[in-house]
Each structure stands twice: as structure tokens, then as C-alpha cells.
mmCIF file with all atom_site columns, N, CA and C in Angstrom:
data_model
loop_
_atom_site.group_PDB
_atom_site.id
_atom_site.type_symbol
_atom_site.label_atom_id
_atom_site.label_alt_id
_atom_site.label_comp_id
_atom_site.label_asym_id
_atom_site.label_entity_id
_atom_site.label_seq_id
_atom_site.pdbx_PDB_ins_code
_atom_site.Cartn_x
_atom_site.Cartn_y
_atom_site.Cartn_z
_atom_site.occupancy
_atom_site.B_iso_or_equiv
_atom_site.pdbx_formal_charge
_atom_site.auth_seq_id
_atom_site.auth_comp_id
_atom_site.auth_asym_id
_atom_site.auth_atom_id
_atom_site.pdbx_PDB_model_num
ATOM 1   N N  . GLY A 1 1  ? -99.973  0.184   30.572 1.00 55.00 ? 850 GLY A N  1
ATOM 2   C CA . GLY A 1 1  ? -100.063 0.986   31.680 1.00 55.00 ? 850 GLY A CA 1
ATOM 3   C C  . GLY A 1 1  ? -99.678  2.483   31.524 1.00 55.00 ? 850 GLY A C  1
ATOM 4   N N  . ASP A 1 2  ? -100.351 3.319   32.053 1.00 68.00 ? 851 ASP A N  1
ATOM 5   C CA . ASP A 1 2  ? -99.950  4.690   31.835 1.00 68.00 ? 851 ASP A CA 1
ATOM 6   C C  . ASP A 1 2  ? -99.675  5.386   33.234 1.00 68.00 ? 851 ASP A C  1
ATOM 7   N N  . GLY A 1 3  ? -99.470  4.628   34.262 1.00 87.00 ? 852 GLY A N  1
ATOM 8   C CA . GLY A 1 3  ? -99.150  5.387   35.557 1.00 87.00 ? 852 GLY A CA 1
ATOM 9   C C  . GLY A 1 3  ? -100.184 5.356   36.554 1.00 87.00 ? 852 GLY A C  1
ATOM 10  N N  . ARG A 1 4  ? -100.341 6.383   37.135 1.00 93.00 ? 853 ARG A N  1
ATOM 11  C CA . ARG A 1 4  ? -101.476 6.432   38.199 1.00 93.00 ? 853 ARG A CA 1
ATOM 12  C C  . ARG A 1 4  ? -102.563 7.417   37.732 1.00 93.00 ? 853 ARG A C  1
ATOM 13  N N  . ASP A 1 5  ? -103.760 6.846   37.251 1.00 95.00 ? 854 ASP A N  1
ATOM 14  C CA . ASP A 1 5  ? -104.664 7.764   36.799 1.00 95.00 ? 854 ASP A CA 1
ATOM 15  C C  . ASP A 1 5  ? -105.811 7.767   37.990 1.00 95.00 ? 854 ASP A C  1
ATOM 16  N N  . VAL A 1 6  ? -106.393 8.942   37.935 1.00 97.00 ? 855 VAL A N  1
ATOM 17  C CA . VAL A 1 6  ? -107.570 9.356   39.094 1.00 97.00 ? 855 VAL A CA 1
ATOM 18  C C  . VAL A 1 6  ? -108.738 9.657   38.287 1.00 97.00 ? 855 VAL A C  1
ATOM 19  N N  . ILE A 1 7  ? -109.951 9.001   38.436 1.00 97.00 ? 856 ILE A N  1
ATOM 20  C CA . ILE A 1 7  ? -111.269 9.444   37.957 1.00 97.00 ? 856 ILE A CA 1
ATOM 21  C C  . ILE A 1 7  ? -112.121 9.884   38.850 1.00 97.00 ? 856 ILE A C  1
ATOM 22  N N  . THR A 1 8  ? -112.497 11.235  38.769 1.00 97.00 ? 857 THR A N  1
ATOM 23  C CA . THR A 1 8  ? -113.297 11.869  39.844 1.00 97.00 ? 857 THR A CA 1
ATOM 24  C C  . THR A 1 8  ? -114.563 11.813  39.552 1.00 97.00 ? 857 THR A C  1
ATOM 25  N N  . ASP A 1 9  ? -115.102 11.498  38.240 1.00 97.00 ? 858 ASP A N  1
ATOM 26  C CA . ASP A 1 9  ? -116.655 11.611  37.928 1.00 97.00 ? 858 ASP A CA 1
ATOM 27  C C  . ASP A 1 9  ? -116.965 10.315  37.303 1.00 97.00 ? 858 ASP A C  1
ATOM 28  N N  . PHE A 1 10 ? -116.528 9.228   37.701 1.00 97.00 ? 859 PHE A N  1
ATOM 29  C CA . PHE A 1 10 ? -117.143 7.886   37.144 1.00 97.00 ? 859 PHE A CA 1
ATOM 30  C C  . PHE A 1 10 ? -118.481 7.627   37.606 1.00 97.00 ? 859 PHE A C  1
ATOM 31  N N  . THR A 1 11 ? -119.234 7.307   36.670 1.00 97.00 ? 860 THR A N  1
ATOM 32  C CA . THR A 1 11 ? -120.708 6.890   36.745 1.00 97.00 ? 860 THR A CA 1
ATOM 33  C C  . THR A 1 11 ? -120.845 5.392   36.589 1.00 97.00 ? 860 THR A C  1
ATOM 34  N N  . ALA A 1 12 ? -121.215 4.641   37.590 1.00 96.00 ? 861 ALA A N  1
ATOM 35  C CA . ALA A 1 12 ? -121.402 3.220   37.669 1.00 96.00 ? 861 ALA A CA 1
ATOM 36  C C  . ALA A 1 12 ? -122.619 2.730   37.188 1.00 96.00 ? 861 ALA A C  1
ATOM 37  N N  . THR A 1 13 ? -123.780 3.397   37.317 1.00 95.00 ? 862 THR A N  1
ATOM 38  C CA . THR A 1 13 ? -125.041 2.947   36.945 1.00 95.00 ? 862 THR A CA 1
ATOM 39  C C  . THR A 1 13 ? -125.851 3.819   36.000 1.00 95.00 ? 862 THR A C  1
ATOM 40  N N  . GLY A 1 14 ? -126.883 3.393   35.451 1.00 94.00 ? 863 GLY A N  1
ATOM 41  C CA . GLY A 1 14 ? -127.916 4.186   34.693 1.00 94.00 ? 863 GLY A CA 1
ATOM 42  C C  . GLY A 1 14 ? -127.444 3.858   33.211 1.00 94.00 ? 863 GLY A C  1
ATOM 43  N N  . THR A 1 15 ? -128.326 4.428   32.412 1.00 92.00 ? 864 THR A N  1
ATOM 44  C CA . THR A 1 15 ? -128.227 4.163   30.880 1.00 92.00 ? 864 THR A CA 1
ATOM 45  C C  . THR A 1 15 ? -127.109 4.750   30.216 1.00 92.00 ? 864 THR A C  1
ATOM 46  N N  . ASP A 1 16 ? -126.561 5.675   30.936 1.00 94.00 ? 865 ASP A N  1
ATOM 47  C CA . ASP A 1 16 ? -125.127 6.352   30.382 1.00 94.00 ? 865 ASP A CA 1
ATOM 48  C C  . ASP A 1 16 ? -124.165 5.997   31.426 1.00 94.00 ? 865 ASP A C  1
ATOM 49  N N  . HIS A 1 17 ? -123.865 5.026   31.955 1.00 96.00 ? 866 HIS A N  1
ATOM 50  C CA . HIS A 1 17 ? -122.857 4.368   32.858 1.00 96.00 ? 866 HIS A CA 1
ATOM 51  C C  . HIS A 1 17 ? -121.430 4.640   31.996 1.00 96.00 ? 866 HIS A C  1
ATOM 52  N N  . ASP A 1 18 ? -120.394 4.882   32.882 1.00 97.00 ? 867 ASP A N  1
ATOM 53  C CA . ASP A 1 18 ? -119.303 4.996   32.190 1.00 97.00 ? 867 ASP A CA 1
ATOM 54  C C  . ASP A 1 18 ? -118.507 3.383   31.922 1.00 97.00 ? 867 ASP A C  1
ATOM 55  N N  . VAL A 1 19 ? -117.798 3.362   31.098 1.00 97.00 ? 868 VAL A N  1
ATOM 56  C CA . VAL A 1 19 ? -117.015 1.942   30.837 1.00 97.00 ? 868 VAL A CA 1
ATOM 57  C C  . VAL A 1 19 ? -115.507 2.349   30.655 1.00 97.00 ? 868 VAL A C  1
ATOM 58  N N  . ILE A 1 20 ? -114.688 1.579   31.330 1.00 96.00 ? 869 ILE A N  1
ATOM 59  C CA . ILE A 1 20 ? -113.217 1.749   31.280 1.00 96.00 ? 869 ILE A CA 1
ATOM 60  C C  . ILE A 1 20 ? -112.684 0.438   30.446 1.00 96.00 ? 869 ILE A C  1
ATOM 61  N N  . GLN A 1 21 ? -111.946 0.835   29.359 1.00 95.00 ? 870 GLN A N  1
ATOM 62  C CA . GLN A 1 21 ? -111.276 -0.282  28.748 1.00 95.00 ? 870 GLN A CA 1
ATOM 63  C C  . GLN A 1 21 ? -110.107 -0.660  29.046 1.00 95.00 ? 870 GLN A C  1
ATOM 64  N N  . LEU A 1 22 ? -109.751 -2.072  29.402 1.00 93.00 ? 871 LEU A N  1
ATOM 65  C CA . LEU A 1 22 ? -108.502 -2.160  29.889 1.00 93.00 ? 871 LEU A CA 1
ATOM 66  C C  . LEU A 1 22 ? -108.036 -3.478  28.906 1.00 93.00 ? 871 LEU A C  1
ATOM 67  N N  . ASP A 1 23 ? -106.601 -3.351  28.838 1.00 91.00 ? 872 ASP A N  1
ATOM 68  C CA . ASP A 1 23 ? -105.893 -4.074  28.145 1.00 91.00 ? 872 ASP A CA 1
ATOM 69  C C  . ASP A 1 23 ? -105.788 -5.496  28.935 1.00 91.00 ? 872 ASP A C  1
ATOM 70  N N  . PRO A 1 24 ? -106.176 -6.650  28.052 1.00 91.00 ? 873 PRO A N  1
ATOM 71  C CA . PRO A 1 24 ? -106.101 -7.793  28.852 1.00 91.00 ? 873 PRO A CA 1
ATOM 72  C C  . PRO A 1 24 ? -104.669 -8.476  29.129 1.00 91.00 ? 873 PRO A C  1
ATOM 73  N N  . VAL A 1 25 ? -103.839 -7.963  28.724 1.00 90.00 ? 874 VAL A N  1
ATOM 74  C CA . VAL A 1 25 ? -102.414 -8.177  29.303 1.00 90.00 ? 874 VAL A CA 1
ATOM 75  C C  . VAL A 1 25 ? -102.263 -7.795  30.588 1.00 90.00 ? 874 VAL A C  1
ATOM 76  N N  . MET A 1 26 ? -103.018 -6.540  30.929 1.00 92.00 ? 875 MET A N  1
ATOM 77  C CA . MET A 1 26 ? -102.843 -6.104  32.418 1.00 92.00 ? 875 MET A CA 1
ATOM 78  C C  . MET A 1 26 ? -103.948 -6.645  33.361 1.00 92.00 ? 875 MET A C  1
ATOM 79  N N  . VAL A 1 27 ? -105.184 -6.555  32.745 1.00 95.00 ? 876 VAL A N  1
ATOM 80  C CA . VAL A 1 27 ? -106.232 -7.310  33.371 1.00 95.00 ? 876 VAL A CA 1
ATOM 81  C C  . VAL A 1 27 ? -107.100 -8.270  32.438 1.00 95.00 ? 876 VAL A C  1
ATOM 82  N N  . ALA A 1 28 ? -107.121 -9.494  32.792 1.00 95.00 ? 877 ALA A N  1
ATOM 83  C CA . ALA A 1 28 ? -107.611 -10.665 31.749 1.00 95.00 ? 877 ALA A CA 1
ATOM 84  C C  . ALA A 1 28 ? -109.248 -10.545 31.942 1.00 95.00 ? 877 ALA A C  1
ATOM 85  N N  . ASP A 1 29 ? -109.832 -10.320 33.002 1.00 96.00 ? 878 ASP A N  1
ATOM 86  C CA . ASP A 1 29 ? -111.316 -10.457 33.053 1.00 96.00 ? 878 ASP A CA 1
ATOM 87  C C  . ASP A 1 29 ? -111.915 -9.950  34.306 1.00 96.00 ? 878 ASP A C  1
ATOM 88  N N  . TRP A 1 30 ? -113.285 -10.191 34.469 1.00 97.00 ? 879 TRP A N  1
ATOM 89  C CA . TRP A 1 30 ? -113.848 -9.552  35.603 1.00 97.00 ? 879 TRP A CA 1
ATOM 90  C C  . TRP A 1 30 ? -113.238 -10.044 37.100 1.00 97.00 ? 879 TRP A C  1
ATOM 91  N N  . SER A 1 31 ? -113.016 -11.303 36.978 1.00 97.00 ? 880 SER A N  1
ATOM 92  C CA . SER A 1 31 ? -112.512 -11.949 38.330 1.00 97.00 ? 880 SER A CA 1
ATOM 93  C C  . SER A 1 31 ? -111.017 -11.534 38.456 1.00 97.00 ? 880 SER A C  1
ATOM 94  N N  . ASP A 1 32 ? -110.218 -11.480 37.525 1.00 97.00 ? 881 ASP A N  1
ATOM 95  C CA . ASP A 1 32 ? -108.711 -10.754 37.581 1.00 97.00 ? 881 ASP A CA 1
ATOM 96  C C  . ASP A 1 32 ? -109.071 -9.329  38.143 1.00 97.00 ? 881 ASP A C  1
ATOM 97  N N  . LEU A 1 33 ? -109.886 -8.498  37.639 1.00 97.00 ? 882 LEU A N  1
ATOM 98  C CA . LEU A 1 33 ? -109.998 -7.187  38.051 1.00 97.00 ? 882 LEU A CA 1
ATOM 99  C C  . LEU A 1 33 ? -110.538 -7.092  39.522 1.00 97.00 ? 882 LEU A C  1
ATOM 100 N N  . LEU A 1 34 ? -111.174 -8.005  39.962 1.00 97.00 ? 883 LEU A N  1
ATOM 101 C CA . LEU A 1 34 ? -111.722 -7.945  41.375 1.00 97.00 ? 883 LEU A CA 1
ATOM 102 C C  . LEU A 1 34 ? -110.509 -8.363  42.143 1.00 97.00 ? 883 LEU A C  1
ATOM 103 N N  . SER A 1 35 ? -109.700 -9.320  41.800 1.00 98.00 ? 884 SER A N  1
ATOM 104 C CA . SER A 1 35 ? -108.542 -9.552  42.673 1.00 98.00 ? 884 SER A CA 1
ATOM 105 C C  . SER A 1 35 ? -107.568 -8.601  42.777 1.00 98.00 ? 884 SER A C  1
ATOM 106 N N  . LYS A 1 36 ? -107.746 -7.575  41.858 1.00 97.00 ? 885 LYS A N  1
ATOM 107 C CA . LYS A 1 36 ? -106.681 -6.173  41.877 1.00 97.00 ? 885 LYS A CA 1
ATOM 108 C C  . LYS A 1 36 ? -107.267 -5.087  42.563 1.00 97.00 ? 885 LYS A C  1
ATOM 109 N N  . ALA A 1 37 ? -108.600 -4.992  42.775 1.00 98.00 ? 886 ALA A N  1
ATOM 110 C CA . ALA A 1 37 ? -109.332 -3.936  43.286 1.00 98.00 ? 886 ALA A CA 1
ATOM 111 C C  . ALA A 1 37 ? -109.540 -3.981  44.833 1.00 98.00 ? 886 ALA A C  1
ATOM 112 N N  . THR A 1 38 ? -109.274 -2.864  45.362 1.00 98.00 ? 887 THR A N  1
ATOM 113 C CA . THR A 1 38 ? -109.483 -2.715  46.740 1.00 98.00 ? 887 THR A CA 1
ATOM 114 C C  . THR A 1 38 ? -110.419 -1.428  47.032 1.00 98.00 ? 887 THR A C  1
ATOM 115 N N  . GLN A 1 39 ? -111.007 -1.460  48.261 1.00 98.00 ? 888 GLN A N  1
ATOM 116 C CA . GLN A 1 39 ? -111.756 -0.155  48.739 1.00 98.00 ? 888 GLN A CA 1
ATOM 117 C C  . GLN A 1 39 ? -110.702 0.434   49.633 1.00 98.00 ? 888 GLN A C  1
ATOM 118 N N  . SER A 1 40 ? -110.354 1.779   49.274 1.00 98.00 ? 889 SER A N  1
ATOM 119 C CA . SER A 1 40 ? -109.440 2.294   50.094 1.00 98.00 ? 889 SER A CA 1
ATOM 120 C C  . SER A 1 40 ? -110.182 3.752   50.411 1.00 98.00 ? 889 SER A C  1
ATOM 121 N N  . GLY A 1 41 ? -110.924 3.824   51.651 1.00 98.00 ? 890 GLY A N  1
ATOM 122 C CA . GLY A 1 41 ? -111.775 4.750   52.170 1.00 98.00 ? 890 GLY A CA 1
ATOM 123 C C  . GLY A 1 41 ? -112.849 5.091   51.068 1.00 98.00 ? 890 GLY A C  1
ATOM 124 N N  . ALA A 1 42 ? -112.954 6.312   50.672 1.00 98.00 ? 891 ALA A N  1
ATOM 125 C CA . ALA A 1 42 ? -114.067 6.538   49.775 1.00 98.00 ? 891 ALA A CA 1
ATOM 126 C C  . ALA A 1 42 ? -113.759 6.272   48.345 1.00 98.00 ? 891 ALA A C  1
ATOM 127 N N  . ASN A 1 43 ? -112.674 5.631   48.043 1.00 98.00 ? 892 ASN A N  1
ATOM 128 C CA . ASN A 1 43 ? -112.158 5.226   46.730 1.00 98.00 ? 892 ASN A CA 1
ATOM 129 C C  . ASN A 1 43 ? -111.915 3.967   46.506 1.00 98.00 ? 892 ASN A C  1
ATOM 130 N N  . VAL A 1 44 ? -112.261 3.500   45.097 1.00 98.00 ? 893 VAL A N  1
ATOM 131 C CA . VAL A 1 44 ? -111.749 2.113   44.578 1.00 98.00 ? 893 VAL A CA 1
ATOM 132 C C  . VAL A 1 44 ? -110.357 2.177   44.062 1.00 98.00 ? 893 VAL A C  1
ATOM 133 N N  . MET A 1 45 ? -109.592 1.377   44.331 1.00 98.00 ? 894 MET A N  1
ATOM 134 C CA . MET A 1 45 ? -108.145 1.467   43.671 1.00 98.00 ? 894 MET A CA 1
ATOM 135 C C  . MET A 1 45 ? -108.023 0.224   42.823 1.00 98.00 ? 894 MET A C  1
ATOM 136 N N  . ILE A 1 46 ? -107.634 0.200   41.539 1.00 97.00 ? 895 ILE A N  1
ATOM 137 C CA . ILE A 1 46 ? -107.351 -1.001  40.982 1.00 97.00 ? 895 ILE A CA 1
ATOM 138 C C  . ILE A 1 46 ? -105.945 -0.884  40.555 1.00 97.00 ? 895 ILE A C  1
ATOM 139 N N  . SER A 1 47 ? -105.093 -1.780  41.041 1.00 96.00 ? 896 SER A N  1
ATOM 140 C CA . SER A 1 47 ? -103.577 -1.853  40.820 1.00 96.00 ? 896 SER A CA 1
ATOM 141 C C  . SER A 1 47 ? -103.312 -2.994  39.944 1.00 96.00 ? 896 SER A C  1
ATOM 142 N N  . THR A 1 48 ? -103.110 -2.552  38.614 1.00 91.00 ? 897 THR A N  1
ATOM 143 C CA . THR A 1 48 ? -102.739 -3.445  37.559 1.00 91.00 ? 897 THR A CA 1
ATOM 144 C C  . THR A 1 48 ? -101.304 -3.948  37.513 1.00 91.00 ? 897 THR A C  1
ATOM 145 N N  . SER A 1 49 ? -100.391 -3.130  38.126 1.00 89.00 ? 898 SER A N  1
ATOM 146 C CA . SER A 1 49 ? -99.061  -3.423  38.282 1.00 89.00 ? 898 SER A CA 1
ATOM 147 C C  . SER A 1 49 ? -98.317  -2.593  39.508 1.00 89.00 ? 898 SER A C  1
ATOM 148 N N  . SER A 1 50 ? -97.192  -2.784  39.845 1.00 87.00 ? 899 SER A N  1
ATOM 149 C CA . SER A 1 50 ? -96.521  -2.147  40.876 1.00 87.00 ? 899 SER A CA 1
ATOM 150 C C  . SER A 1 50 ? -96.377  -0.554  40.543 1.00 87.00 ? 899 SER A C  1
ATOM 151 N N  . SER A 1 51 ? -96.678  -0.274  39.333 1.00 91.00 ? 900 SER A N  1
ATOM 152 C CA . SER A 1 51 ? -96.307  1.064   38.983 1.00 91.00 ? 900 SER A CA 1
ATOM 153 C C  . SER A 1 51 ? -97.855  1.731   38.125 1.00 91.00 ? 900 SER A C  1
ATOM 154 N N  . ASP A 1 52 ? -98.741  1.029   38.132 1.00 93.00 ? 901 ASP A N  1
ATOM 155 C CA . ASP A 1 52 ? -99.874  1.263   37.279 1.00 93.00 ? 901 ASP A CA 1
ATOM 156 C C  . ASP A 1 52 ? -101.135 1.102   38.212 1.00 93.00 ? 901 ASP A C  1
ATOM 157 N N  . ARG A 1 53 ? -101.940 2.182   38.374 1.00 96.00 ? 902 ARG A N  1
ATOM 158 C CA . ARG A 1 53 ? -103.078 2.162   39.403 1.00 96.00 ? 902 ARG A CA 1
ATOM 159 C C  . ARG A 1 53 ? -104.163 3.059   38.539 1.00 96.00 ? 902 ARG A C  1
ATOM 160 N N  . ILE A 1 54 ? -105.371 2.602   38.893 1.00 96.00 ? 903 ILE A N  1
ATOM 161 C CA . ILE A 1 54 ? -106.589 3.508   38.478 1.00 96.00 ? 903 ILE A CA 1
ATOM 162 C C  . ILE A 1 54 ? -107.423 3.737   39.839 1.00 96.00 ? 903 ILE A C  1
ATOM 163 N N  . THR A 1 55 ? -107.569 5.055   40.186 1.00 98.00 ? 904 THR A N  1
ATOM 164 C CA . THR A 1 55 ? -108.365 5.284   41.287 1.00 98.00 ? 904 THR A CA 1
ATOM 165 C C  . THR A 1 55 ? -109.716 5.825   40.767 1.00 98.00 ? 904 THR A C  1
ATOM 166 N N  . LEU A 1 56 ? -110.706 5.371   41.379 1.00 98.00 ? 905 LEU A N  1
ATOM 167 C CA . LEU A 1 56 ? -112.171 5.801   41.181 1.00 98.00 ? 905 LEU A CA 1
ATOM 168 C C  . LEU A 1 56 ? -112.541 6.357   42.408 1.00 98.00 ? 905 LEU A C  1
ATOM 169 N N  . SER A 1 57 ? -112.583 7.597   42.425 1.00 98.00 ? 906 SER A N  1
ATOM 170 C CA . SER A 1 57 ? -112.803 8.786   43.466 1.00 98.00 ? 906 SER A CA 1
ATOM 171 C C  . SER A 1 57 ? -114.408 8.497   43.870 1.00 98.00 ? 906 SER A C  1
ATOM 172 N N  . ASN A 1 58 ? -114.660 8.644   45.126 1.00 98.00 ? 907 ASN A N  1
ATOM 173 C CA . ASN A 1 58 ? -116.056 8.521   45.766 1.00 98.00 ? 907 ASN A CA 1
ATOM 174 C C  . ASN A 1 58 ? -116.827 7.373   45.169 1.00 98.00 ? 907 ASN A C  1
ATOM 175 N N  . MET A 1 59 ? -116.216 6.236   45.176 1.00 98.00 ? 908 MET A N  1
ATOM 176 C CA . MET A 1 59 ? -116.735 5.007   44.564 1.00 98.00 ? 908 MET A CA 1
ATOM 177 C C  . MET A 1 59 ? -116.689 3.775   45.394 1.00 98.00 ? 908 MET A C  1
ATOM 178 N N  . THR A 1 60 ? -117.742 2.986   45.429 1.00 97.00 ? 909 THR A N  1
ATOM 179 C CA . THR A 1 60 ? -117.613 1.836   46.107 1.00 97.00 ? 909 THR A CA 1
ATOM 180 C C  . THR A 1 60 ? -117.555 0.427   45.459 1.00 97.00 ? 909 THR A C  1
ATOM 181 N N  . LEU A 1 61 ? -116.609 -0.301  45.776 1.00 97.00 ? 910 LEU A N  1
ATOM 182 C CA . LEU A 1 61 ? -116.292 -1.580  45.027 1.00 97.00 ? 910 LEU A CA 1
ATOM 183 C C  . LEU A 1 61 ? -117.689 -2.331  44.806 1.00 97.00 ? 910 LEU A C  1
ATOM 184 N N  . SER A 1 62 ? -118.529 -2.272  45.679 1.00 97.00 ? 911 SER A N  1
ATOM 185 C CA . SER A 1 62 ? -119.924 -2.950  45.432 1.00 97.00 ? 911 SER A CA 1
ATOM 186 C C  . SER A 1 62 ? -120.773 -2.290  44.426 1.00 97.00 ? 911 SER A C  1
ATOM 187 N N  . SER A 1 63 ? -120.392 -1.168  44.115 1.00 97.00 ? 912 SER A N  1
ATOM 188 C CA . SER A 1 63 ? -121.309 -0.524  43.227 1.00 97.00 ? 912 SER A CA 1
ATOM 189 C C  . SER A 1 63 ? -120.858 -0.636  41.609 1.00 97.00 ? 912 SER A C  1
ATOM 190 N N  . LEU A 1 64 ? -119.589 -1.295  41.327 1.00 98.00 ? 913 LEU A N  1
ATOM 191 C CA . LEU A 1 64 ? -119.183 -1.642  40.139 1.00 98.00 ? 913 LEU A CA 1
ATOM 192 C C  . LEU A 1 64 ? -119.663 -2.988  39.690 1.00 98.00 ? 913 LEU A C  1
ATOM 193 N N  . THR A 1 65 ? -119.833 -3.046  38.241 1.00 97.00 ? 914 THR A N  1
ATOM 194 C CA . THR A 1 65 ? -120.237 -4.561  37.637 1.00 97.00 ? 914 THR A CA 1
ATOM 195 C C  . THR A 1 65 ? -119.453 -4.665  36.601 1.00 97.00 ? 914 THR A C  1
ATOM 196 N N  . GLU A 1 66 ? -119.430 -5.900  36.078 1.00 96.00 ? 915 GLU A N  1
ATOM 197 C CA . GLU A 1 66 ? -118.559 -6.149  34.748 1.00 96.00 ? 915 GLU A CA 1
ATOM 198 C C  . GLU A 1 66 ? -118.807 -5.432  33.602 1.00 96.00 ? 915 GLU A C  1
ATOM 199 N N  . ASP A 1 67 ? -120.078 -4.898  33.622 1.00 96.00 ? 916 ASP A N  1
ATOM 200 C CA . ASP A 1 67 ? -120.617 -3.872  32.589 1.00 96.00 ? 916 ASP A CA 1
ATOM 201 C C  . ASP A 1 67 ? -119.876 -2.490  32.664 1.00 96.00 ? 916 ASP A C  1
ATOM 202 N N  . ASN A 1 68 ? -119.091 -2.411  33.635 1.00 97.00 ? 917 ASN A N  1
ATOM 203 C CA . ASN A 1 68 ? -118.301 -0.988  33.850 1.00 97.00 ? 917 ASN A CA 1
ATOM 204 C C  . ASN A 1 68 ? -116.846 -1.031  33.161 1.00 97.00 ? 917 ASN A C  1
ATOM 205 N N  . PHE A 1 69 ? -116.648 -2.264  32.551 1.00 97.00 ? 918 PHE A N  1
ATOM 206 C CA . PHE A 1 69 ? -115.278 -2.545  32.042 1.00 97.00 ? 918 PHE A CA 1
ATOM 207 C C  . PHE A 1 69 ? -115.389 -3.384  30.829 1.00 97.00 ? 918 PHE A C  1
ATOM 208 N N  . ARG A 1 70 ? -114.461 -3.073  29.861 1.00 96.00 ? 919 ARG A N  1
ATOM 209 C CA . ARG A 1 70 ? -114.434 -3.740  28.574 1.00 96.00 ? 919 ARG A CA 1
ATOM 210 C C  . ARG A 1 70 ? -112.725 -4.375  28.629 1.00 96.00 ? 919 ARG A C  1
ATOM 211 N N  . PHE A 1 71 ? -112.679 -5.634  28.428 1.00 94.00 ? 920 PHE A N  1
ATOM 212 C CA . PHE A 1 71 ? -111.305 -6.256  28.346 1.00 94.00 ? 920 PHE A CA 1
ATOM 213 C C  . PHE A 1 71 ? -110.916 -6.486  27.059 1.00 94.00 ? 920 PHE A C  1
ATOM 214 N N  . GLN A 1 72 ? -110.322 -5.652  26.460 1.00 86.00 ? 921 GLN A N  1
ATOM 215 C CA . GLN A 1 72 ? -109.665 -5.832  24.899 1.00 86.00 ? 921 GLN A CA 1
ATOM 216 C C  . GLN A 1 72 ? -108.743 -4.821  24.785 1.00 86.00 ? 921 GLN A C  1
ATOM 217 N N  . ALA A 1 73 ? -107.635 -5.242  23.987 1.00 70.00 ? 922 ALA A N  1
ATOM 218 C CA . ALA A 1 73 ? -106.465 -4.321  23.579 1.00 70.00 ? 922 ALA A CA 1
ATOM 219 C C  . ALA A 1 73 ? -106.970 -3.162  22.555 1.00 70.00 ? 922 ALA A C  1
#
């Protein structure tokens, strides 16, 4: 974990969609990610620990798919 990261230009769809690589120690797989993700207003917050969080600004949780994440160290 690297603290609190904010991504303001994440693209969830299309041929050039973004991909976030996550350490499987922090997030094991897609279902684990969904259990750690919440919609907070216009943002998606993924809390991987009490001190580590990724915020995707202006993004809805329903827009994200497993293809937006890679679970490997």
C-alpha cells in the first residue's frame, strides 16, 4: 500500500481503457475488490486497509469491470 491515491482521469471502457494493478496480498480477486469498494458521491473508493485507499474521481462502481484490474504482485 502507498497511502491514499486519487485518480482523476480513469477510463473504464473502450479499447484503451485503464487497468489498475493490485497486489493480491491487498486485494485477492474481483469479488474481494467489490467487497472493499464503495460509491461515495461521484467517486469510487477502494479501501484496501485502514491506511490505504484508491479513489477514482467521477466514476461509478457499476462502470467498473474485472478487466479494469489486474491482481498480481
